[in-house]
PDB file of C-alpha atoms in Angstrom:
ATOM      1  CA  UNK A   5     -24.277  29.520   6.235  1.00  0.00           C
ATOM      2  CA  UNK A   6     -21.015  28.505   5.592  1.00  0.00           C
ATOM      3  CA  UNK A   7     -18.111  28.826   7.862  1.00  0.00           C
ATOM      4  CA  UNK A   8     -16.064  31.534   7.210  1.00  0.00           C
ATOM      5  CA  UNK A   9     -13.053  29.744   9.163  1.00  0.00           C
ATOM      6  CA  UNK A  10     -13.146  27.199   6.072  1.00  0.00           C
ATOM      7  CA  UNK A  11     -13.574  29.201   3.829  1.00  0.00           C
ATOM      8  CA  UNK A  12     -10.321  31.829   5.532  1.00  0.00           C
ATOM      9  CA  UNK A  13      -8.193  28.451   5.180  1.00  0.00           C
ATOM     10  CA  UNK A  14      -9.709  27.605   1.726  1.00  0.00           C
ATOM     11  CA  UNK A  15      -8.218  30.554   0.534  1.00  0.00           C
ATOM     12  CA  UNK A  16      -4.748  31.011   2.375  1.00  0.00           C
ATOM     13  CA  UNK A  17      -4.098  27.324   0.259  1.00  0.00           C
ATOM     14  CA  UNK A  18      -5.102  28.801  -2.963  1.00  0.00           C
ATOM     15  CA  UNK A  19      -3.170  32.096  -2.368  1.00  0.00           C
ATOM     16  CA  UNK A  20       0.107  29.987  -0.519  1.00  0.00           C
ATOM     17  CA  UNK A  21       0.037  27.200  -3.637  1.00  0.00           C
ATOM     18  CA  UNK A  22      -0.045  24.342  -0.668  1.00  0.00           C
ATOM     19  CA  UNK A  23      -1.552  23.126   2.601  1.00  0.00           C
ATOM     20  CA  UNK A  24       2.034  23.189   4.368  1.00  0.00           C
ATOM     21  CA  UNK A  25       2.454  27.259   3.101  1.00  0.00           C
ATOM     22  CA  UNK A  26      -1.374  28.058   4.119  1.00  0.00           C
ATOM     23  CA  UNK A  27      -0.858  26.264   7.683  1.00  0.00           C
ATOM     24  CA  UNK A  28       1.822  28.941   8.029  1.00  0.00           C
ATOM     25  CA  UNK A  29      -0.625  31.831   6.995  1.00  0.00           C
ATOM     26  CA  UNK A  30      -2.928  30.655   9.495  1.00  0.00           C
ATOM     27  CA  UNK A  31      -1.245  29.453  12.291  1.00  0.00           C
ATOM     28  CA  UNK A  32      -2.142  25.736  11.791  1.00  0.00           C
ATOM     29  CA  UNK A  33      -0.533  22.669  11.041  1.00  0.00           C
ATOM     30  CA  UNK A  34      -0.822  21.053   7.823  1.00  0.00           C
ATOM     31  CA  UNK A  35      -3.227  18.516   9.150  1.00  0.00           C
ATOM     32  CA  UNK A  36      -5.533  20.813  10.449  1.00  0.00           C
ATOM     33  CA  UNK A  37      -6.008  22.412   7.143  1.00  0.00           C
ATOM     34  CA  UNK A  38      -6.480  19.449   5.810  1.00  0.00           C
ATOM     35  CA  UNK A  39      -9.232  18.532   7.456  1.00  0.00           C
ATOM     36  CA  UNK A  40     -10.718  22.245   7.621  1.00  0.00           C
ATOM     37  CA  UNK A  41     -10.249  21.449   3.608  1.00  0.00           C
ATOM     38  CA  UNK A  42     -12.135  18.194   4.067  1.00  0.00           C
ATOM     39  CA  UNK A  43     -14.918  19.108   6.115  1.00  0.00           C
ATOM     40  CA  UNK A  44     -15.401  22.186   3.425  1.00  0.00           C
ATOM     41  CA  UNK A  45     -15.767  19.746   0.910  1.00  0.00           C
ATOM     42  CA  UNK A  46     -18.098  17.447   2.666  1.00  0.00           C
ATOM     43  CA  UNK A  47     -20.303  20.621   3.555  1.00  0.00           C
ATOM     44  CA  UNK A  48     -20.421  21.494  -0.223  1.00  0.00           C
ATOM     45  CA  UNK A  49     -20.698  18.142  -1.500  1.00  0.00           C
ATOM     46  CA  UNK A  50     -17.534  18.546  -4.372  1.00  0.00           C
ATOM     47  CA  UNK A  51     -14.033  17.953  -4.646  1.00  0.00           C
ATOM     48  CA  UNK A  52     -12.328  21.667  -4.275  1.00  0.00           C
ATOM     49  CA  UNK A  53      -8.435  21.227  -5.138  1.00  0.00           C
ATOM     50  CA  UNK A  54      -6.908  18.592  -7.291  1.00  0.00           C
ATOM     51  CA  UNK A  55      -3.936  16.606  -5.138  1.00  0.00           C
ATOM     52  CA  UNK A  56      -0.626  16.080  -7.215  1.00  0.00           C
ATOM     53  CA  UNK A  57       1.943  15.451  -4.432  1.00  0.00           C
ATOM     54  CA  UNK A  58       2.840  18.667  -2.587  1.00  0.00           C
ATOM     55  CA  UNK A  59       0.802  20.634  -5.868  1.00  0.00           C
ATOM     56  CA  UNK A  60      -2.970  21.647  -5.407  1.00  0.00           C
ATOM     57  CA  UNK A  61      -5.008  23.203  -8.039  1.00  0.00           C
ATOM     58  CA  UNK A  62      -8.302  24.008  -7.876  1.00  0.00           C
ATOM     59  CA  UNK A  63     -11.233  21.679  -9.371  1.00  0.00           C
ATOM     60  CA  UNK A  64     -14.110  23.681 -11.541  1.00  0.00           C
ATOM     61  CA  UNK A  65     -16.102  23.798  -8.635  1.00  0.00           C
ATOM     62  CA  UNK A  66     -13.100  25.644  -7.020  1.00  0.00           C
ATOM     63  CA  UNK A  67     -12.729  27.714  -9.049  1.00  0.00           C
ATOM     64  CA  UNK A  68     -16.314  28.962  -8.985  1.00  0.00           C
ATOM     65  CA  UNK A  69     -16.463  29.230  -5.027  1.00  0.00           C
ATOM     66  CA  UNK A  70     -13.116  31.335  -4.657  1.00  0.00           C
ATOM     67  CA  UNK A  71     -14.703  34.517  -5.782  1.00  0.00           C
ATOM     68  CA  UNK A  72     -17.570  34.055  -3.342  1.00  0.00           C
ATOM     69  CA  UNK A  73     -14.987  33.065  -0.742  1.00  0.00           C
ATOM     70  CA  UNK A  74     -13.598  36.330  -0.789  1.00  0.00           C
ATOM     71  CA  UNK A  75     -16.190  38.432  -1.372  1.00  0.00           C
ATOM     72  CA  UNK A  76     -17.777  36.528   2.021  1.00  0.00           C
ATOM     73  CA  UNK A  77     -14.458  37.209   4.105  1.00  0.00           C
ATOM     74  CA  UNK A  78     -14.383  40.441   2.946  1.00  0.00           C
ATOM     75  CA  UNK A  79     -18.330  41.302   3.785  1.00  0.00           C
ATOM     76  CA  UNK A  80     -17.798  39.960   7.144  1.00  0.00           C
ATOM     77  CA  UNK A  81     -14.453  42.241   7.539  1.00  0.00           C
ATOM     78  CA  UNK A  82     -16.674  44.711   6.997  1.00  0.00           C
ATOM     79  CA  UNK A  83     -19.057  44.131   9.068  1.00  0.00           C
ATOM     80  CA  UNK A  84     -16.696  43.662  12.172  1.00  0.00           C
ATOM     81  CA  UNK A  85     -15.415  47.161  11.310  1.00  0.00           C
ATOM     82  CA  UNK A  86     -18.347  48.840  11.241  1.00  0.00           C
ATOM     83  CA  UNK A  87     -19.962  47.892  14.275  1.00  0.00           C
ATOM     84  CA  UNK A  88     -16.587  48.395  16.355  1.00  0.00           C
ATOM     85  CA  UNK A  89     -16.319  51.436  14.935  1.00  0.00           C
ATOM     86  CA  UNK A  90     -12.630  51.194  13.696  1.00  0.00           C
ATOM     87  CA  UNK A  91     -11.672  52.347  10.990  1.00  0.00           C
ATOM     88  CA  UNK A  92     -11.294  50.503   7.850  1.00  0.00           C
ATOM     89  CA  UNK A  93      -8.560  50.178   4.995  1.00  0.00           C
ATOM     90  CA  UNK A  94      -9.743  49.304   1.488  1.00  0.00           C
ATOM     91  CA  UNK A  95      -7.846  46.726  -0.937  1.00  0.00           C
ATOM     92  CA  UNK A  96      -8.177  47.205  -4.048  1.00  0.00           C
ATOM     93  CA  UNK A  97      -6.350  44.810  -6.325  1.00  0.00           C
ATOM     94  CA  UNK A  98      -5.114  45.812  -9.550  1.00  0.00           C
ATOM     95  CA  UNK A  99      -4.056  43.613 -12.088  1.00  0.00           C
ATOM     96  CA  UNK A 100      -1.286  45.418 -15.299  1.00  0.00           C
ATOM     97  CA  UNK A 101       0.306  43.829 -18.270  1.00  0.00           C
ATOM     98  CA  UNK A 102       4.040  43.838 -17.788  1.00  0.00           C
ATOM     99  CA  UNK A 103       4.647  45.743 -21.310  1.00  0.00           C
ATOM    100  CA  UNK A 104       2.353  48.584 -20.985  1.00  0.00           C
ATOM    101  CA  UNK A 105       4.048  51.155 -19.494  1.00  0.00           C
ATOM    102  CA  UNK A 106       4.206  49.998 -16.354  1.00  0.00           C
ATOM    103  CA  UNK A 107       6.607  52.041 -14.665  1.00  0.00           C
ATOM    104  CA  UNK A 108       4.754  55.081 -15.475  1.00  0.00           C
ATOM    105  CA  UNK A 109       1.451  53.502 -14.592  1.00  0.00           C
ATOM    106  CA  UNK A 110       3.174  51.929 -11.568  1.00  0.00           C
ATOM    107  CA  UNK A 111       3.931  55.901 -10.670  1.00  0.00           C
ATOM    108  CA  UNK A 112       0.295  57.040 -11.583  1.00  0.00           C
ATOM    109  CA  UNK A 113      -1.314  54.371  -9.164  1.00  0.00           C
ATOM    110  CA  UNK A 114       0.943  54.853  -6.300  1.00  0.00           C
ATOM    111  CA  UNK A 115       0.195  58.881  -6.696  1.00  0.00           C
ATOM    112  CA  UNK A 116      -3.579  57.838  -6.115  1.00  0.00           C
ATOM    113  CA  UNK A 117      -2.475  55.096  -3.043  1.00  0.00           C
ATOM    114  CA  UNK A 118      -0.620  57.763  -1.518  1.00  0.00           C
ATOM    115  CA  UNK A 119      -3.550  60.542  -1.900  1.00  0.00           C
ATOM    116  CA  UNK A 120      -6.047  57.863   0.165  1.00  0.00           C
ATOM    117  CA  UNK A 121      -4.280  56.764   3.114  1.00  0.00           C
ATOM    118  CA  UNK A 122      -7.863  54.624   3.761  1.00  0.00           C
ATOM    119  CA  UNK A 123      -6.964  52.737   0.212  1.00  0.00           C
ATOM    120  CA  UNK A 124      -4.620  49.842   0.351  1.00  0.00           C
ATOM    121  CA  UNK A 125      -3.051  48.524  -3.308  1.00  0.00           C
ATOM    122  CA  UNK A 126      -2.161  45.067  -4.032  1.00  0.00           C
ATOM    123  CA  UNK A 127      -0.649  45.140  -7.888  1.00  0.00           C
ATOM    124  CA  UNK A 128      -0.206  42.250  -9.670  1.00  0.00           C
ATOM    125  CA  UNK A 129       2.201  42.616 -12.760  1.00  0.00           C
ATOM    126  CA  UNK A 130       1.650  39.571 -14.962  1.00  0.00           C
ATOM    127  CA  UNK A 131       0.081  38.006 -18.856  1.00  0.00           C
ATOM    128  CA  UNK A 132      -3.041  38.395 -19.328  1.00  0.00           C
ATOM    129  CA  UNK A 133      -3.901  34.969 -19.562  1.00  0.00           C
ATOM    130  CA  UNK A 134      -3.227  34.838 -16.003  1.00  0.00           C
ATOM    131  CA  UNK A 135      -5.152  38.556 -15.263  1.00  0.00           C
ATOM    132  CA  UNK A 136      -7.702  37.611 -16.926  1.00  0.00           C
ATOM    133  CA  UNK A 137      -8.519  34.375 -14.514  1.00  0.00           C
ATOM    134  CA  UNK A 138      -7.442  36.563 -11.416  1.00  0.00           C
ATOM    135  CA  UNK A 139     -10.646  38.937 -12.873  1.00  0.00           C
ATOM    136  CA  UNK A 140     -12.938  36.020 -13.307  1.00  0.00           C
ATOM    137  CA  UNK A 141     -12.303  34.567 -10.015  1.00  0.00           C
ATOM    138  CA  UNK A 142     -13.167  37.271  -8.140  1.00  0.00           C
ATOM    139  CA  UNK A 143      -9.029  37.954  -7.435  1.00  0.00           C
ATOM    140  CA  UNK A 144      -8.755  41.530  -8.963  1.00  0.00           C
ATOM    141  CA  UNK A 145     -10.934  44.037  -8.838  1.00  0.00           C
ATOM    142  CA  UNK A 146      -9.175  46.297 -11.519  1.00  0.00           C
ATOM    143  CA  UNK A 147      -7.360  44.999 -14.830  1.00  0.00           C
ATOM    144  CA  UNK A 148      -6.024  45.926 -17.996  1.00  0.00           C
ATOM    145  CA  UNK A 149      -5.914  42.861 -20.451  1.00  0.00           C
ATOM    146  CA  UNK A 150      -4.803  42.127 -23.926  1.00  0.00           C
ATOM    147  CA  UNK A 151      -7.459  40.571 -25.868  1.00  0.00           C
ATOM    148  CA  UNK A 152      -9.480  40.560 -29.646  1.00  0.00           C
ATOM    149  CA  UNK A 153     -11.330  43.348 -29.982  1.00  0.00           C
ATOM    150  CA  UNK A 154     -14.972  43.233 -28.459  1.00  0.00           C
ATOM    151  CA  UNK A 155     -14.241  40.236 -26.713  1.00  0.00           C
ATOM    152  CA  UNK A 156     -16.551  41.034 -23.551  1.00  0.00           C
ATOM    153  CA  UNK A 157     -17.673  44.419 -21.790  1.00  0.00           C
ATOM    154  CA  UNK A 158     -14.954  46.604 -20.506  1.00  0.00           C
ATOM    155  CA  UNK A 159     -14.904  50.113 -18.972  1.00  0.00           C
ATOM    156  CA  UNK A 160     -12.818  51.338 -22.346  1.00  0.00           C
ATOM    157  CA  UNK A 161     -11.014  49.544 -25.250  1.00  0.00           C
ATOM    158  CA  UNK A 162      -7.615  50.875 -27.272  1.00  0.00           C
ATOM    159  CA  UNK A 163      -6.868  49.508 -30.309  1.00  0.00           C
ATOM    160  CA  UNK A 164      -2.880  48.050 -30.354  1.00  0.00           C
ATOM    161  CA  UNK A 165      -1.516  48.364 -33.769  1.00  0.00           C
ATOM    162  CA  UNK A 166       1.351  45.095 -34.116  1.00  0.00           C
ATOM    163  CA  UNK A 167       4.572  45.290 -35.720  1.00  0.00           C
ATOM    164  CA  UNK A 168       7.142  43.015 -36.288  1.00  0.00           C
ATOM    165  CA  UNK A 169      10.458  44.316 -34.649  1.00  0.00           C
ATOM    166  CA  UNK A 170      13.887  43.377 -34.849  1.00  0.00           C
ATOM    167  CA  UNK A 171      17.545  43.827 -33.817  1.00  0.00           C
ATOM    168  CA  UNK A 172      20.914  44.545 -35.564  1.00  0.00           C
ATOM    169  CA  UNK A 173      21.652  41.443 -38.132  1.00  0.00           C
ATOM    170  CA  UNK A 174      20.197  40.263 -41.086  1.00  0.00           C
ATOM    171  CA  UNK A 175      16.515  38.885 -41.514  1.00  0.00           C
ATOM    172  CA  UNK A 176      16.135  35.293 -41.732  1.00  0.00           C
ATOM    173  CA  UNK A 177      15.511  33.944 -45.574  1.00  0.00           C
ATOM    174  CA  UNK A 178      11.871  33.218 -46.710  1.00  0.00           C
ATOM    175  CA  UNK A 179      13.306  29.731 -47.161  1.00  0.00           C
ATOM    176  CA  UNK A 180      14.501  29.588 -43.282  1.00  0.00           C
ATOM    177  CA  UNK A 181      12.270  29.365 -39.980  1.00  0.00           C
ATOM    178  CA  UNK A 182      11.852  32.672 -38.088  1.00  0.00           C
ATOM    179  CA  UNK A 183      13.623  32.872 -34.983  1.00  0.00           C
ATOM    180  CA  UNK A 184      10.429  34.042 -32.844  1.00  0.00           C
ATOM    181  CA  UNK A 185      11.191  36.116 -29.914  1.00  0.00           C
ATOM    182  CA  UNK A 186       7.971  36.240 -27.567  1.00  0.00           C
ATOM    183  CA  UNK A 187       6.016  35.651 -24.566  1.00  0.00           C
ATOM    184  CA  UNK A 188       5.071  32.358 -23.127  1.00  0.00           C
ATOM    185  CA  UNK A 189       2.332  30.624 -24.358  1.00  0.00           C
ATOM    186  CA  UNK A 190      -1.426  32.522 -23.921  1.00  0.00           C
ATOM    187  CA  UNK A 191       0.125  35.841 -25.349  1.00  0.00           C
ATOM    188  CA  UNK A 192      -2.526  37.521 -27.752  1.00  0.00           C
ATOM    189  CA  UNK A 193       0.951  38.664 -29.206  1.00  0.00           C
ATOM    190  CA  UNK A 194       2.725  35.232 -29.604  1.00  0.00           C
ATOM    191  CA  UNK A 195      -0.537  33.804 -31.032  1.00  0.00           C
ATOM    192  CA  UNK A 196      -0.725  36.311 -33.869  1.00  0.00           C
ATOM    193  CA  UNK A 197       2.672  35.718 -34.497  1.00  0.00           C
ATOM    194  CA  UNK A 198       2.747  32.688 -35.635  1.00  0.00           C
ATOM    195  CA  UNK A 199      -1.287  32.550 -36.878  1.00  0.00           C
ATOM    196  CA  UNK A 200      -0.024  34.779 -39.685  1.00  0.00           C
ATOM    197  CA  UNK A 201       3.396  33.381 -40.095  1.00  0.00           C
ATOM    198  CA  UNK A 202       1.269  29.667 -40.661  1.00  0.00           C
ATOM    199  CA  UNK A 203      -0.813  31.852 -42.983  1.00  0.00           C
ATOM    200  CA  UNK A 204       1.517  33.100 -45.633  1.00  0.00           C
ATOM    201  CA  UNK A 205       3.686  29.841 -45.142  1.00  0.00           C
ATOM    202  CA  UNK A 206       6.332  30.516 -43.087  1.00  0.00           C
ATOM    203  CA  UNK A 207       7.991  28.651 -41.384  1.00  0.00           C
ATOM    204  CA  UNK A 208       8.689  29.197 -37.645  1.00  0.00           C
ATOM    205  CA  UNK A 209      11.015  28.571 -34.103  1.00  0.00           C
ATOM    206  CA  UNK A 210      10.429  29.862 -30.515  1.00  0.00           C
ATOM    207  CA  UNK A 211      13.998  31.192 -29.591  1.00  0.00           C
ATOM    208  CA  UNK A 212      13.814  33.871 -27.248  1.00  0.00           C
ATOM    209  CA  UNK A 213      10.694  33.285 -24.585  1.00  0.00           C
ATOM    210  CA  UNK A 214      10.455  35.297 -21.789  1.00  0.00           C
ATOM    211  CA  UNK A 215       7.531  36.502 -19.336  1.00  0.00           C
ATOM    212  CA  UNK A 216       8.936  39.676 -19.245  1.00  0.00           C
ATOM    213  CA  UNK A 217       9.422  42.365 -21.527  1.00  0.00           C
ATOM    214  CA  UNK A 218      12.934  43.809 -20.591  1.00  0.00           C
ATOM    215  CA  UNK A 219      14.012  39.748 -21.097  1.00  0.00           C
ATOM    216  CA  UNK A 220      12.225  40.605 -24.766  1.00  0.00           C
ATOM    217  CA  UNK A 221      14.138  43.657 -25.481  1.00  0.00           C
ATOM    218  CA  UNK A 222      17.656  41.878 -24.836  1.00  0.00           C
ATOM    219  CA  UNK A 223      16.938  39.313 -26.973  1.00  0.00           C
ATOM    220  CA  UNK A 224      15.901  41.761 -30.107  1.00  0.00           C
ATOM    221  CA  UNK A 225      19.118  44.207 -29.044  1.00  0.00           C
ATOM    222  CA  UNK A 226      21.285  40.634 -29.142  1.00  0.00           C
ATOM    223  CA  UNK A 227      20.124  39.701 -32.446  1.00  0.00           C
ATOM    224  CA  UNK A 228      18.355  36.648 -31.571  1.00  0.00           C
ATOM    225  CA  UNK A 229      15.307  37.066 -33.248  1.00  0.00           C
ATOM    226  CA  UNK A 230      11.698  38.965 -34.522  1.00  0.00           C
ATOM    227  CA  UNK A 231       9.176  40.006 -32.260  1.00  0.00           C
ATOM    228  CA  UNK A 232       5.648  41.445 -32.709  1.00  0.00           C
ATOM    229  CA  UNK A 233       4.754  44.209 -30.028  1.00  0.00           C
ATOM    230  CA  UNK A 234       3.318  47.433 -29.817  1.00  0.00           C
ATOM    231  CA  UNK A 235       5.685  49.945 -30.728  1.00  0.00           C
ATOM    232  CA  UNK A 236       5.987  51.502 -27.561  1.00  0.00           C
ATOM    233  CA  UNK A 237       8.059  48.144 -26.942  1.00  0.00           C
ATOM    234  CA  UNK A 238      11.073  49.377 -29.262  1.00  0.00           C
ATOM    235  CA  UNK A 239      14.259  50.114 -27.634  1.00  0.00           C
ATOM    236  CA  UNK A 240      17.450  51.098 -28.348  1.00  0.00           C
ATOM    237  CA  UNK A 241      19.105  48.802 -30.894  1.00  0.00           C
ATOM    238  CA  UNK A 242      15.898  47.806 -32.146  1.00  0.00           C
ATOM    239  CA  UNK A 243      14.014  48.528 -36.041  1.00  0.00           C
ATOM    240  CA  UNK A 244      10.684  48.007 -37.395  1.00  0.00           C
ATOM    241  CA  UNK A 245      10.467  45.154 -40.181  1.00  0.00           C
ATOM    242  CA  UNK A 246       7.165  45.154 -41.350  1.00  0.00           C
ATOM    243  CA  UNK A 247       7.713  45.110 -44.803  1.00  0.00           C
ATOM    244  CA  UNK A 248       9.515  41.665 -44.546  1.00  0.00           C
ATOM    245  CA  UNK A 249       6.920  39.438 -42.775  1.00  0.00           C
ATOM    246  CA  UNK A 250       3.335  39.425 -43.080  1.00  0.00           C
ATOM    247  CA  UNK A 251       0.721  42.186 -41.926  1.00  0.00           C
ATOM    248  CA  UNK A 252      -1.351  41.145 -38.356  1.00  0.00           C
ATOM    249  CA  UNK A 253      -4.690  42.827 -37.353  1.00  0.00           C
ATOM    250  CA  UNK A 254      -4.833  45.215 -34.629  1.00  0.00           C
ATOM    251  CA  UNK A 255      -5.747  43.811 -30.862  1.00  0.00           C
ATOM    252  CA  UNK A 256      -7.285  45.161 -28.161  1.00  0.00           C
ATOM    253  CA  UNK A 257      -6.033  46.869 -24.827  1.00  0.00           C
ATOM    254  CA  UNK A 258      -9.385  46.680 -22.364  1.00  0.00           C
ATOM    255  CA  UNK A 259      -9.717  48.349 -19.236  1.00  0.00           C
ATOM    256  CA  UNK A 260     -11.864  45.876 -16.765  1.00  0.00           C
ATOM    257  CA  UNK A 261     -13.813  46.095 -13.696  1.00  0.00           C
ATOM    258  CA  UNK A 262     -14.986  43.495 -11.599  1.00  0.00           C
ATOM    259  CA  UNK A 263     -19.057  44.534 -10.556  1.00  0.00           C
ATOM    260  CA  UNK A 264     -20.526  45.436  -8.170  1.00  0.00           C
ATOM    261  CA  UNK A 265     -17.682  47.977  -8.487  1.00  0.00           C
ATOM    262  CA  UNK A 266     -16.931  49.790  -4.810  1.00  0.00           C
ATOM    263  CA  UNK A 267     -16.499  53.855  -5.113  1.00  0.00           C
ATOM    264  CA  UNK A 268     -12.878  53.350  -4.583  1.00  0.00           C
ATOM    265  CA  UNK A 269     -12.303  50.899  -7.754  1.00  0.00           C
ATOM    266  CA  UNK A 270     -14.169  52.932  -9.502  1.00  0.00           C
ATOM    267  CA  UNK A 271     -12.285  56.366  -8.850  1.00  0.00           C
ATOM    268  CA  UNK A 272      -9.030  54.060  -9.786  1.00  0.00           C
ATOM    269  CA  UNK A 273     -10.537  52.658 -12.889  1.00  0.00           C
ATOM    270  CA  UNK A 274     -11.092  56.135 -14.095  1.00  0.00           C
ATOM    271  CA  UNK A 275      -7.774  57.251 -13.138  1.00  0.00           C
ATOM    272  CA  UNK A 276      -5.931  54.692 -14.924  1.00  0.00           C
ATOM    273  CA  UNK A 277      -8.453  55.300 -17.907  1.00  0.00           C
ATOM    274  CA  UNK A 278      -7.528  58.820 -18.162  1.00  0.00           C
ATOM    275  CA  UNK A 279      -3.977  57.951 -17.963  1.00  0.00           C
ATOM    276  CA  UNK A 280      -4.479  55.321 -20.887  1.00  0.00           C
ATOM    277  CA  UNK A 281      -6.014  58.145 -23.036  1.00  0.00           C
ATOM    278  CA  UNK A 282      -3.316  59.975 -22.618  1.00  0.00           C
ATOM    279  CA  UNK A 283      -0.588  57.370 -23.955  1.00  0.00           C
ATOM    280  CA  UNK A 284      -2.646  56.251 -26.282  1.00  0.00           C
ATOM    281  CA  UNK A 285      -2.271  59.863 -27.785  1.00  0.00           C
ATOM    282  CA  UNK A 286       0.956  60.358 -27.062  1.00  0.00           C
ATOM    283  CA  UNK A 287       1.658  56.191 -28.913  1.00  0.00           C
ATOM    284  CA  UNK A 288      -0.428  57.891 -32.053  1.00  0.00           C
ATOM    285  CA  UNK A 289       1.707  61.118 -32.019  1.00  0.00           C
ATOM    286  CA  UNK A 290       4.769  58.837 -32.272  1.00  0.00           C
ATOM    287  CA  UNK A 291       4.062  56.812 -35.231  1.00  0.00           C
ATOM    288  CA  UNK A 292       2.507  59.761 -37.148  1.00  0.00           C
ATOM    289  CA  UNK A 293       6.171  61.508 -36.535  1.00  0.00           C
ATOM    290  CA  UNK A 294       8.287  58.421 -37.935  1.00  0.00           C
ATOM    291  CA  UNK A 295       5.369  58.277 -40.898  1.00  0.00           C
ATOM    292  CA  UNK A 296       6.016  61.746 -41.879  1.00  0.00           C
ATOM    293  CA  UNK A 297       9.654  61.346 -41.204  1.00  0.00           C
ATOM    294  CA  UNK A 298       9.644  57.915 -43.383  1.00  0.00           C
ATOM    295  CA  UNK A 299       8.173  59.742 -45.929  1.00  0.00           C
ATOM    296  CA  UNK A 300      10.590  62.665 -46.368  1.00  0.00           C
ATOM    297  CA  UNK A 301      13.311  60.379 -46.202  1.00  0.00           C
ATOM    298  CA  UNK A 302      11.663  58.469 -49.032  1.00  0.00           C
ATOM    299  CA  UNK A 303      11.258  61.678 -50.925  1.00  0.00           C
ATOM    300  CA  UNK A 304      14.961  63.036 -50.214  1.00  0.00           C
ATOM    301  CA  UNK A 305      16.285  59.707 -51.405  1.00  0.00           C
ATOM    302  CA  UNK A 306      14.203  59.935 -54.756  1.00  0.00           C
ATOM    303  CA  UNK A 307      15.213  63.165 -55.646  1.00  0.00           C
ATOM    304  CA  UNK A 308      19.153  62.387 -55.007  1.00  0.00           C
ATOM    305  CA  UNK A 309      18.511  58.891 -56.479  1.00  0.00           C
TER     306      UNK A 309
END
């Protein structure tokens, strides 16, 4: 049996980024977690974090223990509160892309915190290159991802239907790089991007990146460039310019759940997947409107024309 002690300072260093940080968490000098690290290591027989001066990242073989780390803390939590009889608060961890709505979905999950005073939410707003390890390392419990369709099992799956928006200005020449406004790299968005802009040989610049998508919107409103997002993305100041770049495929929005899924995860995962339902319709209601309303325009301006 391994001893949960390590293992409690294992993880304070992976969730502080540093032995100095985690000794803080835990009460301990940096030494001491040092060797607590050490001694885990010897027990296991692997290297655990990669040293690069005050920086530690996790080896493979870190990687691959952190999700049984915390599933081991958390079992022995557990435990302690059920024989003493007091009573116990649930985490649930729930990981959300920063574009997706989230201060409505923000609003939805705090509704369901607030109805189960037992529940405790930890949110994590960030890409979903970076959700998508937090889920595979046993970090979240809950997350939404952007991904290629069918890429894995998921709890339900949205289609996201790309378009390449803009701001006030004209369009950049077929003969001149596009001025890419985007996401850092690992976006699903950013990768289509420029996959089809390498396709129909175009040529292309990052000059607008940003992790979030407000920082996106500026940009577009400014004039600094093209983006491809979901249209729920457009703002004020902002048009659709399909017709002047190349089409991109639809990706996926995929609601995930780490298993074995608690009672609790799985009452949220079902909220947030009604809630997704719901924009969904509401997203396809919007674009049929500007269809229809694209075509009367169209019409009205042959008949005048």
């Amino acid at each position: 049996m391994l001893d949960l002690d390590l293992l409690h300072s294992f993880v304070s260093v992976v969730d502080a980024g540093g032995f100095t940080r985690a000794g803080e968490r835990v009460h301990r000098s940096q030494s001491t977690v040092s060797q607590q690290i050490r001694k885990l290591e010897e027990t296991l027989e692997c290297a655990l974090f990669v040293r690069d001066g005050r920086q530690v990242h996790l080896t493979e073989d870190g990687e691959r223990l952190l999700g049984y780390a915390r599933r081991m803390l958390a079992l022995s939590t557990e435990v302690r509160e059920a024989v003493s009889g007091r009573k116990r608060v649930e985490v649930i961890r729930l990981g959300i892309p920063d574009d997706f709505a989230a201060d409505t979905l923000t609003a939805i999950v705090a509704q369901f915190a607030r109805a189960r005073p037992a529940v405790q939410l930890s949110v994590r707003c960030d890409l979903t290159v970076a959700l998508t390890r937090g889920l595979d390392r046993g970090d979240l419990d809950i997350a939404l991802l952007k991904r290629e369709p069918g890429a894995g099992s998921a709890l339900a799956a949205w289609p996201e239907h790309l378009h390449w928006i803009a701001g006030p200005g004209d369009l950049p020449a077929a003969t001149e790089p596009v001025p890419l406004v985007a996401f850092p790299q690992g976006c699903i968005y950013r990768n289509r991007a420029i996959h089809a802009l390498e396709q129909a040989g175009r040529r292309w610049r990052i000059a607008y990146e940003s992790p979030n998508l407000m920082g996106l919107q500026a940009a577009l409103a400014g004039g600094l460039g093209v983006a491809l997002l979901e249209r729920r993305c457009m703002a004020a100041g902002h048009r659709q310019v399909d017709e002047a770049f190349p089409a991109v495929p639809s990706s996926e929005l995929a609601l995930c759940v780490s298993q074995p899924a608690r009672e609790a995860v799985r009452d949220l995962a079902e909220t947030i997947r009604e809630f997704c339902e719901a924009e969904m319709r509401r997203l396809a209601g919007q674009s049929l409107r500007a269809v229809e309303g694209g075509a009367v325009q169209a019409t009205a301006t042959w008949m005048t024309g």
